[in-house]
Short mmCIF file of C-alpha atoms in Angstrom, two decimals:
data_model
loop_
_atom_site.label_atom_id
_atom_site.label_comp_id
_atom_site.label_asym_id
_atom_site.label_seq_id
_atom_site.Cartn_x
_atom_site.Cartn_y
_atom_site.Cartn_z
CA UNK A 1 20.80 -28.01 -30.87
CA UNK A 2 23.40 -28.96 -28.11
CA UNK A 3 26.79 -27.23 -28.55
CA UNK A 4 29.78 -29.54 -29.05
CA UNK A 5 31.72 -29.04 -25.57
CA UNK A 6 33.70 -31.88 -25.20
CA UNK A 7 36.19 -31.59 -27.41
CA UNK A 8 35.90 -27.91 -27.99
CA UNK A 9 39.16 -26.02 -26.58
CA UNK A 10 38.27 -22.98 -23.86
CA UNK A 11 39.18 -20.54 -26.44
CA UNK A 12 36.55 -22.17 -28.66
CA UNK A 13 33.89 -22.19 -25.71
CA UNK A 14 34.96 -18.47 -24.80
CA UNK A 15 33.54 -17.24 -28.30
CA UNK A 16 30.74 -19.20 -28.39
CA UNK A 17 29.59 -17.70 -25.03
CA UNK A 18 30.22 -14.50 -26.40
CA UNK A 19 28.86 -15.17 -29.87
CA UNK A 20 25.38 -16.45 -28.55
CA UNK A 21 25.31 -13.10 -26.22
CA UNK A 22 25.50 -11.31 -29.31
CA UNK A 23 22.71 -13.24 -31.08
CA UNK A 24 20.72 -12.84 -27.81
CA UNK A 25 21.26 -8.72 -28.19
CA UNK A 26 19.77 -9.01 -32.11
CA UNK A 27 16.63 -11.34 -31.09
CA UNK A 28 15.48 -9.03 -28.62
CA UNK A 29 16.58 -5.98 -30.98
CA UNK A 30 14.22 -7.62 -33.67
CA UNK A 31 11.48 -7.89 -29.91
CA UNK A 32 12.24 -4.17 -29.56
CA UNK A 33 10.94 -3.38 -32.50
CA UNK A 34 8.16 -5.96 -32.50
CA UNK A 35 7.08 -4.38 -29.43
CA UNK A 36 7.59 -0.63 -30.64
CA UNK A 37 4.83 -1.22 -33.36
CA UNK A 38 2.41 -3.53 -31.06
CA UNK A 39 3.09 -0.44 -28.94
CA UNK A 40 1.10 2.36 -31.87
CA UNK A 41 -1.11 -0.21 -32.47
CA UNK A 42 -2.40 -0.43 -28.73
CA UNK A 43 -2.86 -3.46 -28.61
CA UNK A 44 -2.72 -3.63 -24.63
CA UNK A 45 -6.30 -1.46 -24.34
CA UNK A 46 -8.15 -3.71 -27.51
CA UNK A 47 -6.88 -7.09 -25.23
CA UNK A 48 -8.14 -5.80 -21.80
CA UNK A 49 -4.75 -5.40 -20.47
CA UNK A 50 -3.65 -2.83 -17.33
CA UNK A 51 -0.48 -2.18 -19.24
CA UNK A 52 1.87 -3.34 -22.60
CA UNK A 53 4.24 -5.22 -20.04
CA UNK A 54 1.00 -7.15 -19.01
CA UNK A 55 0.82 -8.24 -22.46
CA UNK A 56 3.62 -8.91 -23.29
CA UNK A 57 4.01 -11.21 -20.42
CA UNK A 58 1.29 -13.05 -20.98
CA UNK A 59 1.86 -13.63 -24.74
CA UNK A 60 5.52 -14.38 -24.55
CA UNK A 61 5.09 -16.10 -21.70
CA UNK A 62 7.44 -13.72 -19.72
CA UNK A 63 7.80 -12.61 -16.29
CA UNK A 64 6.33 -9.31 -15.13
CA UNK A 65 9.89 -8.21 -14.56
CA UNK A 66 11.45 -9.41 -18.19
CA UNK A 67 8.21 -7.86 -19.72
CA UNK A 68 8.76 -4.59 -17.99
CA UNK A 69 12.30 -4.59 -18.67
CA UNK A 70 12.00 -5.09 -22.92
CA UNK A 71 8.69 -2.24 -23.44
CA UNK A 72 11.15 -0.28 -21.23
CA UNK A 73 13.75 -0.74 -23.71
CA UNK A 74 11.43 -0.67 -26.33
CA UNK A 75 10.09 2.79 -25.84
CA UNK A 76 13.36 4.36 -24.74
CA UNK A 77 14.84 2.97 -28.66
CA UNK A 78 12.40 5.04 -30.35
CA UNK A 79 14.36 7.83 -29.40
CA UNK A 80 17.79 6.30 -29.53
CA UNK A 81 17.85 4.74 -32.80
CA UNK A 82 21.69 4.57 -32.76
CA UNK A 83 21.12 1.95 -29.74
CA UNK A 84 18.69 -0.24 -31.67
CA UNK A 85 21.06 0.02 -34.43
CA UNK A 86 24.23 -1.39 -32.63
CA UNK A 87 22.05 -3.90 -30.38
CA UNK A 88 20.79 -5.26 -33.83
CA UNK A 89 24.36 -5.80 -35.42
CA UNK A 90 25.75 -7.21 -32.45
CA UNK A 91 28.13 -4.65 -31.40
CA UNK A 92 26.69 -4.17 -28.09
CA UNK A 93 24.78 -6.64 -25.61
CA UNK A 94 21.12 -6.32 -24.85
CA UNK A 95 21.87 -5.38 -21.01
CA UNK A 96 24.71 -2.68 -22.09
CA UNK A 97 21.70 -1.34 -24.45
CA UNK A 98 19.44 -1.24 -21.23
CA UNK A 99 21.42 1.08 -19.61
CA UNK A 100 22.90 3.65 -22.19
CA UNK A 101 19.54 4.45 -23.60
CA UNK A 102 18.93 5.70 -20.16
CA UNK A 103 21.82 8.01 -20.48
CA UNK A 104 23.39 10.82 -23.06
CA UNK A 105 24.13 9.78 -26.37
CA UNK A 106 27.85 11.30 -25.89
CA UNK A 107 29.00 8.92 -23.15
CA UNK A 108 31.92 6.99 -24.28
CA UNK A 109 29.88 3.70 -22.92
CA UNK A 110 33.01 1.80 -23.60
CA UNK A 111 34.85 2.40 -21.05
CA UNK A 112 32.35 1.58 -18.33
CA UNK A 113 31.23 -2.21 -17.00
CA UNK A 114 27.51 -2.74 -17.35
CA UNK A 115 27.20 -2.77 -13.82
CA UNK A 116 29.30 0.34 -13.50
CA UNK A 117 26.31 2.18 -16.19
CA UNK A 118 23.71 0.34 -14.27
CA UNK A 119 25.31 2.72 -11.19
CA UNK A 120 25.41 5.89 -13.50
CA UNK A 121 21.86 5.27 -14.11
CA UNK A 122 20.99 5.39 -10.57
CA UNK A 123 22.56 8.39 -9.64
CA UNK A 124 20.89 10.10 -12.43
CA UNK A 125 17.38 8.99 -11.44
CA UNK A 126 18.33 10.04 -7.62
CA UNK A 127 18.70 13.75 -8.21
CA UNK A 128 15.00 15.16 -8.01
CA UNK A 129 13.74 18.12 -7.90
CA UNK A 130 12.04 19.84 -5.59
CA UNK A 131 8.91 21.77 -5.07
CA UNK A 132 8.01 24.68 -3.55
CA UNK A 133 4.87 24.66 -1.35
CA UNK A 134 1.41 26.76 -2.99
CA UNK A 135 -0.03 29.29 -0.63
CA UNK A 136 -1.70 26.79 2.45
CA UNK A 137 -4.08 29.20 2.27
CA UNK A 138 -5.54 28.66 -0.93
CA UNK A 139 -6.35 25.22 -0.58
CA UNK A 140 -9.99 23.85 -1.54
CA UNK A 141 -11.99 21.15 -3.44
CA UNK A 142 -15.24 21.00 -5.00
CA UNK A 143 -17.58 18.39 -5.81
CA UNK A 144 -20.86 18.95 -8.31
CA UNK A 145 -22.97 16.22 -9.07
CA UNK A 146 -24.68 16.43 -12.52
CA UNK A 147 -28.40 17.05 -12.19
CA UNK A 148 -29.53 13.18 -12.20
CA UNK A 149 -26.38 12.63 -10.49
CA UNK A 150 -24.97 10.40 -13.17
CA UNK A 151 -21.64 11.92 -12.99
CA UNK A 152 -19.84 14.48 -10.96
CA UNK A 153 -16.88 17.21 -11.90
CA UNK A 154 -14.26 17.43 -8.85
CA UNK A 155 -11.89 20.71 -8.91
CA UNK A 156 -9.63 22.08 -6.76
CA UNK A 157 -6.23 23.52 -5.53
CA UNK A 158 -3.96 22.12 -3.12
CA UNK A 159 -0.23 22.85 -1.69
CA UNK A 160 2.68 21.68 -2.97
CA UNK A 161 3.75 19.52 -0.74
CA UNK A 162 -0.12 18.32 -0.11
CA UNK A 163 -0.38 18.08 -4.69
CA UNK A 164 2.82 16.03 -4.28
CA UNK A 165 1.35 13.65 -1.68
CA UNK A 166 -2.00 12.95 -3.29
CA UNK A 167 -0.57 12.52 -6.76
CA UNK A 168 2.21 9.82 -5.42
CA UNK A 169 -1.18 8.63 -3.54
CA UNK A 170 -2.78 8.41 -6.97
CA UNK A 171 -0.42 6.78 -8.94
CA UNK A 172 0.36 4.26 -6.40
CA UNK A 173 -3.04 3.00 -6.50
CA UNK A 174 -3.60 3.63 -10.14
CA UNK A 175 -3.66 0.74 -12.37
CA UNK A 176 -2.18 2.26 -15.36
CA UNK A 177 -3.57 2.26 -19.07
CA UNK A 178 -1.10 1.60 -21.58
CA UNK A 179 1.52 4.58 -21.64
CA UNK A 180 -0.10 7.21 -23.87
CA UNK A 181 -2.64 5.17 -25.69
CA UNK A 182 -4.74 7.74 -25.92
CA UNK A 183 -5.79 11.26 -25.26
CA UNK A 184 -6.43 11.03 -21.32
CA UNK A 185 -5.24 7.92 -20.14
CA UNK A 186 -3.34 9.22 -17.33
CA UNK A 187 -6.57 11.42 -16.42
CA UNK A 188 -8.86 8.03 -16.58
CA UNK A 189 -5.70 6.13 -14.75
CA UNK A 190 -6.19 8.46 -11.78
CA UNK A 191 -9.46 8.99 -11.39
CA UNK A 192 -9.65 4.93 -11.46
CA UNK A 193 -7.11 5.30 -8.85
CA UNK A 194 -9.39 7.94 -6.25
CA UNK A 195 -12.61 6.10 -6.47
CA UNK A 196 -10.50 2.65 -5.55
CA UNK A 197 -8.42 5.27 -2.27
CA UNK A 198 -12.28 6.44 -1.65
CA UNK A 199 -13.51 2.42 -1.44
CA UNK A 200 -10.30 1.16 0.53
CA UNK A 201 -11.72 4.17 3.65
CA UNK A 202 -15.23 2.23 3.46
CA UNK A 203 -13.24 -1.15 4.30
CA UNK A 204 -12.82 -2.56 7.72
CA UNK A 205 -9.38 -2.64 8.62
CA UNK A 206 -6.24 -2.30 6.40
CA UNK A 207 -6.30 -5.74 4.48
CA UNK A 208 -7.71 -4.38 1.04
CA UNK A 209 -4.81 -2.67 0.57
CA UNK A 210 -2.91 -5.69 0.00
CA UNK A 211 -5.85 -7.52 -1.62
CA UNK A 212 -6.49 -10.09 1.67
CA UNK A 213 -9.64 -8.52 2.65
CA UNK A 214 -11.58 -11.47 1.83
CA UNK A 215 -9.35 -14.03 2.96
CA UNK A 216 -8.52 -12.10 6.64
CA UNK A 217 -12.81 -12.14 6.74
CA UNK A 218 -12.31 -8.03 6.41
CA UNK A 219 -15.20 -7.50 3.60
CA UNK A 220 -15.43 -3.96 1.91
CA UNK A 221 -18.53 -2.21 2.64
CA UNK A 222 -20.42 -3.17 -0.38
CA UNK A 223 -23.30 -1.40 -2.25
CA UNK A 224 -26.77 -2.08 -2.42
CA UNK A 225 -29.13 -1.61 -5.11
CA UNK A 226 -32.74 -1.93 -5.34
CA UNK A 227 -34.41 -3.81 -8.71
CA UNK A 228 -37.36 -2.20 -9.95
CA UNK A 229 -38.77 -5.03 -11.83
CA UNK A 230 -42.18 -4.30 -13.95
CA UNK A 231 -44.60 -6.93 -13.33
CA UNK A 232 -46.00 -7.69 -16.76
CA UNK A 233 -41.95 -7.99 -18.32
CA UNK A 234 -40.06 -9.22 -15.74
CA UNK A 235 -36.96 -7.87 -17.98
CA UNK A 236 -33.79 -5.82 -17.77
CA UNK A 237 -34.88 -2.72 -15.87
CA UNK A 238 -33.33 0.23 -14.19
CA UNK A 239 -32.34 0.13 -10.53
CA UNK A 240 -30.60 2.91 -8.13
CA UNK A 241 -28.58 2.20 -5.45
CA UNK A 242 -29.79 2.84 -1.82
CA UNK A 243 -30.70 6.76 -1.31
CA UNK A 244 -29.08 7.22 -4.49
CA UNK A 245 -28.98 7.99 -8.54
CA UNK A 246 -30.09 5.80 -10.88
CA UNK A 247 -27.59 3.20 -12.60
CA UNK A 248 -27.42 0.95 -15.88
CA UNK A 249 -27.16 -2.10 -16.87
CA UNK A 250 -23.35 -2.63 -16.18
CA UNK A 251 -23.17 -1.29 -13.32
CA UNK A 252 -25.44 -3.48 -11.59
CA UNK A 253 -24.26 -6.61 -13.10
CA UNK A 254 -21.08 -4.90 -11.07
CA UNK A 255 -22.84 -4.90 -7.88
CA UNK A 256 -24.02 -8.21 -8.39
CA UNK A 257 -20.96 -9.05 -7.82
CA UNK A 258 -19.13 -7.11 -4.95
CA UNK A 259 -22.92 -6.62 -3.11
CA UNK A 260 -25.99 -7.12 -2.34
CA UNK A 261 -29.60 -6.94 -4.36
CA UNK A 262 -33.32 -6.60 -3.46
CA UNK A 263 -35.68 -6.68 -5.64
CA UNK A 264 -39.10 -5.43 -5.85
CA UNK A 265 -41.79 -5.99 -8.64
CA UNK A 266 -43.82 -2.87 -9.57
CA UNK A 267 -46.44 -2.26 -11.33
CA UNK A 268 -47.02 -0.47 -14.81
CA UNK A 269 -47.98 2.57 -13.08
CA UNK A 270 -44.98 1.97 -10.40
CA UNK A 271 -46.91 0.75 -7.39
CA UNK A 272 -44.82 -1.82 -5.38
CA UNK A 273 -46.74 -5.87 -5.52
CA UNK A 274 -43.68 -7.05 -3.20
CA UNK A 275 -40.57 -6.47 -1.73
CA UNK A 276 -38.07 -9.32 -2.16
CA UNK A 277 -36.16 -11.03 0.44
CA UNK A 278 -31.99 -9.08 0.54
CA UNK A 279 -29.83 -11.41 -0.24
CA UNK A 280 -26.24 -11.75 -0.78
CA UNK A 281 -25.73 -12.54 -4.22
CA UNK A 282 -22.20 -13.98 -3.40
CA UNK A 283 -22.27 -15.81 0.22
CA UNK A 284 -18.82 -14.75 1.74
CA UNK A 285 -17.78 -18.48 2.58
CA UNK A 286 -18.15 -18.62 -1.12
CA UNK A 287 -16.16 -15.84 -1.72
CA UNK A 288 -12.95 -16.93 -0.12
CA UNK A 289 -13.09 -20.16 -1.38
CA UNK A 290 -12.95 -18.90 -4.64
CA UNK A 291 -10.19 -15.86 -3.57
CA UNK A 292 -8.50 -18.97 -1.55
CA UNK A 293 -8.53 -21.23 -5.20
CA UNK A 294 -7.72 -18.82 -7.63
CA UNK A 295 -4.25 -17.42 -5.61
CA UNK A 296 -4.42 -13.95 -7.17
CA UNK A 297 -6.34 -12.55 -10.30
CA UNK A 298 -6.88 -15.03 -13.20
CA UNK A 299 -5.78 -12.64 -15.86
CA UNK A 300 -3.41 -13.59 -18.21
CA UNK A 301 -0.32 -11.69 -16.97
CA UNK A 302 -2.00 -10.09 -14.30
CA UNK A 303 0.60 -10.07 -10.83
CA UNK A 304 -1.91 -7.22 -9.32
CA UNK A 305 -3.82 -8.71 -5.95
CA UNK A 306 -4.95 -4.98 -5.07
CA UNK A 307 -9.11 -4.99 -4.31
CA UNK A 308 -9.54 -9.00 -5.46
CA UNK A 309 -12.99 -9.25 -6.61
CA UNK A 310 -14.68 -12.50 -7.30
CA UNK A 311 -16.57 -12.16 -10.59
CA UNK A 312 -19.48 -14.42 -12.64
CA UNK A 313 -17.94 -16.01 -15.80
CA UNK A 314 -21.65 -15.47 -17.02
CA UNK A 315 -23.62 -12.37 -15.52
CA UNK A 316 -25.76 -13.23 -13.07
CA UNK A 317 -28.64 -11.19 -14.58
CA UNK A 318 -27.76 -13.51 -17.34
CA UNK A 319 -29.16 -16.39 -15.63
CA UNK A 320 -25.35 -17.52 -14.71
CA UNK A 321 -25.45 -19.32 -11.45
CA UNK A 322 -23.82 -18.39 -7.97
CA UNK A 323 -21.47 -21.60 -7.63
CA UNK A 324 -17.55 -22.36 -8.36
CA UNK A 325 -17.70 -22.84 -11.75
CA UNK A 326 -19.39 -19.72 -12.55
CA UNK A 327 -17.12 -17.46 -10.42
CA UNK A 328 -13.39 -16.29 -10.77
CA UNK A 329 -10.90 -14.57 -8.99
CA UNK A 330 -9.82 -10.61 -10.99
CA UNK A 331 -8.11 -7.54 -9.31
CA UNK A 332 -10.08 -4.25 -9.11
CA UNK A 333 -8.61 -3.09 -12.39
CA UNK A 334 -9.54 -6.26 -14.60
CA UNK A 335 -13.11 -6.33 -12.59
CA UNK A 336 -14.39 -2.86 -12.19
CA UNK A 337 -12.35 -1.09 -15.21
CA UNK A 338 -12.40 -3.56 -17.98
CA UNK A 339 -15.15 -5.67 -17.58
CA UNK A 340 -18.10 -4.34 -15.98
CA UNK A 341 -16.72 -0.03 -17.28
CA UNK A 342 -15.34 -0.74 -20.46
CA UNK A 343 -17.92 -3.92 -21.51
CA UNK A 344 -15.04 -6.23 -22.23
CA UNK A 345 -16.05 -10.54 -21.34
CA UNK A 346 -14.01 -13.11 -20.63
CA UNK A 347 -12.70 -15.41 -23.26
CA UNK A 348 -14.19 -18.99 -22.40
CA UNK A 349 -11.64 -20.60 -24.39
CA UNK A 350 -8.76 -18.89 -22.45
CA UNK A 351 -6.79 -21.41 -19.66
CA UNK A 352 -8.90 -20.82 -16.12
CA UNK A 353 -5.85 -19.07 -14.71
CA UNK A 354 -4.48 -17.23 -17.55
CA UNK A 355 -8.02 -15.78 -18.72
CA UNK A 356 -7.96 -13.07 -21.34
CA UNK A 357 -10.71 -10.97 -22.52
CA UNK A 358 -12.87 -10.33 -25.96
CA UNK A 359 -13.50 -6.86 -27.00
CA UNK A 360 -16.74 -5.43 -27.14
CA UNK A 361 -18.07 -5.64 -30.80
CA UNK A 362 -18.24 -1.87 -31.13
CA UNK A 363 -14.52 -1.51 -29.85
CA UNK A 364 -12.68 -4.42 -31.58
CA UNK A 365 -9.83 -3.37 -33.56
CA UNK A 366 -9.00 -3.94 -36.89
CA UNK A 367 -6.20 -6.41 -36.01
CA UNK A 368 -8.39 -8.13 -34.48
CA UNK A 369 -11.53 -8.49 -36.92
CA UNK A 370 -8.81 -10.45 -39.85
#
């Protein structure tokens, strides 16, 4: 409903400003707390989601930056209930709550400006502390593949300075879990984070670190897997990647993707009848018209354009076709992590550019199964 403003006085106007501020600091008090218990229930990791912010802005129809801004606030309440409390009755503002659950419940907020707190904030956050460098000396790092090579353990012991610049390393290429969703999800978020470093030093030039490598024409060295098809089925099979272990199902409906496939039919006994022609399974002119299209990842919420991947809606072991209605534009994360790791699909119902995902039977949540 319009407000009356034309024959209100200024006094009049004055409080209803202020007034509707106020009722703006309970709404999102009431989001806080919305957000707090959509928070324990994880819904983020059930929705295929990088992070809570990511969900948020995609179901509120937020920016990245508002969504960021109210789970920050969120969290930050749990342990300042006093905040939530006056943000709720009105006695404070929503961006005067921003800032003095950042600081010590005994500052006499009062007195300060919210830009004037926003500045206390930021002196806080400046003064880091340092670390003093490991023995140089001492430095090493192991790799052991498991005996068929379907995993491998990495330990090791670095420097301090040398820890500090490969875990800033990490978590700058790390698309995060949700915040403490489970046991682990910072280990998972970084080792996500070294096999994408590891791919971006097989990629020609620098343009996958920005996500333009397919636009720019700079294509990541991509895998290549060999199809071991029996003869008499013709069915889903095993395959191993060139000179390499043996890989399932997911992972080459991956590489069917981001590579290249040959396939050769084989007897029951395993002798070879043919040896297909290698073929790209998605033809690069193809692959940045797509990129080109889509403008970024199609997620719902997504902002990330690290590693864009172009992805069939329907597998192409499937029987899902190579052509522009069967492909999509997702960032490494939403690709690699949640789809083709985690077994999550794409919800065919969802808008083309604001796709969101449907759980794997086996991992759908009881919120979602009502």
């Amino acid at each position: 409903m319009e407000p009356e403003t034309h024959h209100a006085t200024t006094d009049e106007l004055e409080q209803q400003l202020v007034d509707d501020e106020k009722l703006i600091g309970r709404l999102r008090a009431r989001q806080a707390a919305i957000v707090a218990a959509l928070d324990t229930r994880q819904v983020a990791l059930s929705d295929g989601c990088r992070t809570l912010s990511e969900w948020v802005a995609s179901r509120a129809d937020m920016s990245m930056h508002t969504a960021r801004k109210l789970v920050g606030t969120s969290r930050r309440m749990v342990d300042r209930p006093d905040v939530h409390q006056e943000l709720g009755s009105g006695r404070i503002t929503y961006e005067r709550a921003q800032q003095i659950a950042k600081l010590a419940p005994d500052l006499d907020h009062e007195i300060y400006g919210v830009d004037q707190l926003r500045r206390l904030v930021a002196r806080q956050t400046e003064l880091l502390a340092t670390d003093e460098a490991a023995a140089f000396e001492a430095r090493y790092l192991h790799l052991q593949p498991s005996l068929d090579y379907t995993s491998w353990k990495l330990w090791g012991q670095l420097a301090g300075i040398d820890g500090a610049i490969v875990q800033d390393a990490l978590f700058a290429r790390a698309d995060q879990l949700p915040a403490e969703s489970k046991a682990g999800s910072r280990a998972a978020a970084s080792a996500d984070a070294l096999v994408a470093i590891c791919q971006d030093t097989q990629t020609t030039g620098t343009a996958a670190t920005n996500g333009a490598a397919d636009q720019a024409g700079q294509i990541a060295k991509e895998p290549s897997v060999t199809v071991f098809v029996n003869a008499t089925e013709a069915g889903p099979t095993i395959g191993t990647i060139a000179a390499g272990p043996i890989i399932g199902r997911r992972t080459l409906e991956e590489i069917l993707c981001v590579g290249t496939v040959e396939a050769i039919a084989v007897t029951a006994d395993g002798k070879p009848l043919s040896a297909g022609r290698r073929t790209a399974t998605i033809p690069p002119r193809l692959r940045k018209f797509i990129i080109g299209r889509d403008d970024g990842c199609s997620a719902a919420g997504c902002t990330s354009r690290y590693r864009l991947q172009v992805h069939h809606r329907q597998h192409w072991a499937d029987g899902g076709p190579t052509d522009a209605a069967n492909l999509v534009t997702l960032c490494w994360y939403h690709h690699h992590v949640i789809i083709h790791q985690r077994g999550f699909s794409i919800d065919l119902q969802s808008p083309p550019n604001r796709l969101r995902f449907v759980a794997p039977p086996a991992r759908a949540p009881d919120h979602l199964a009502a």
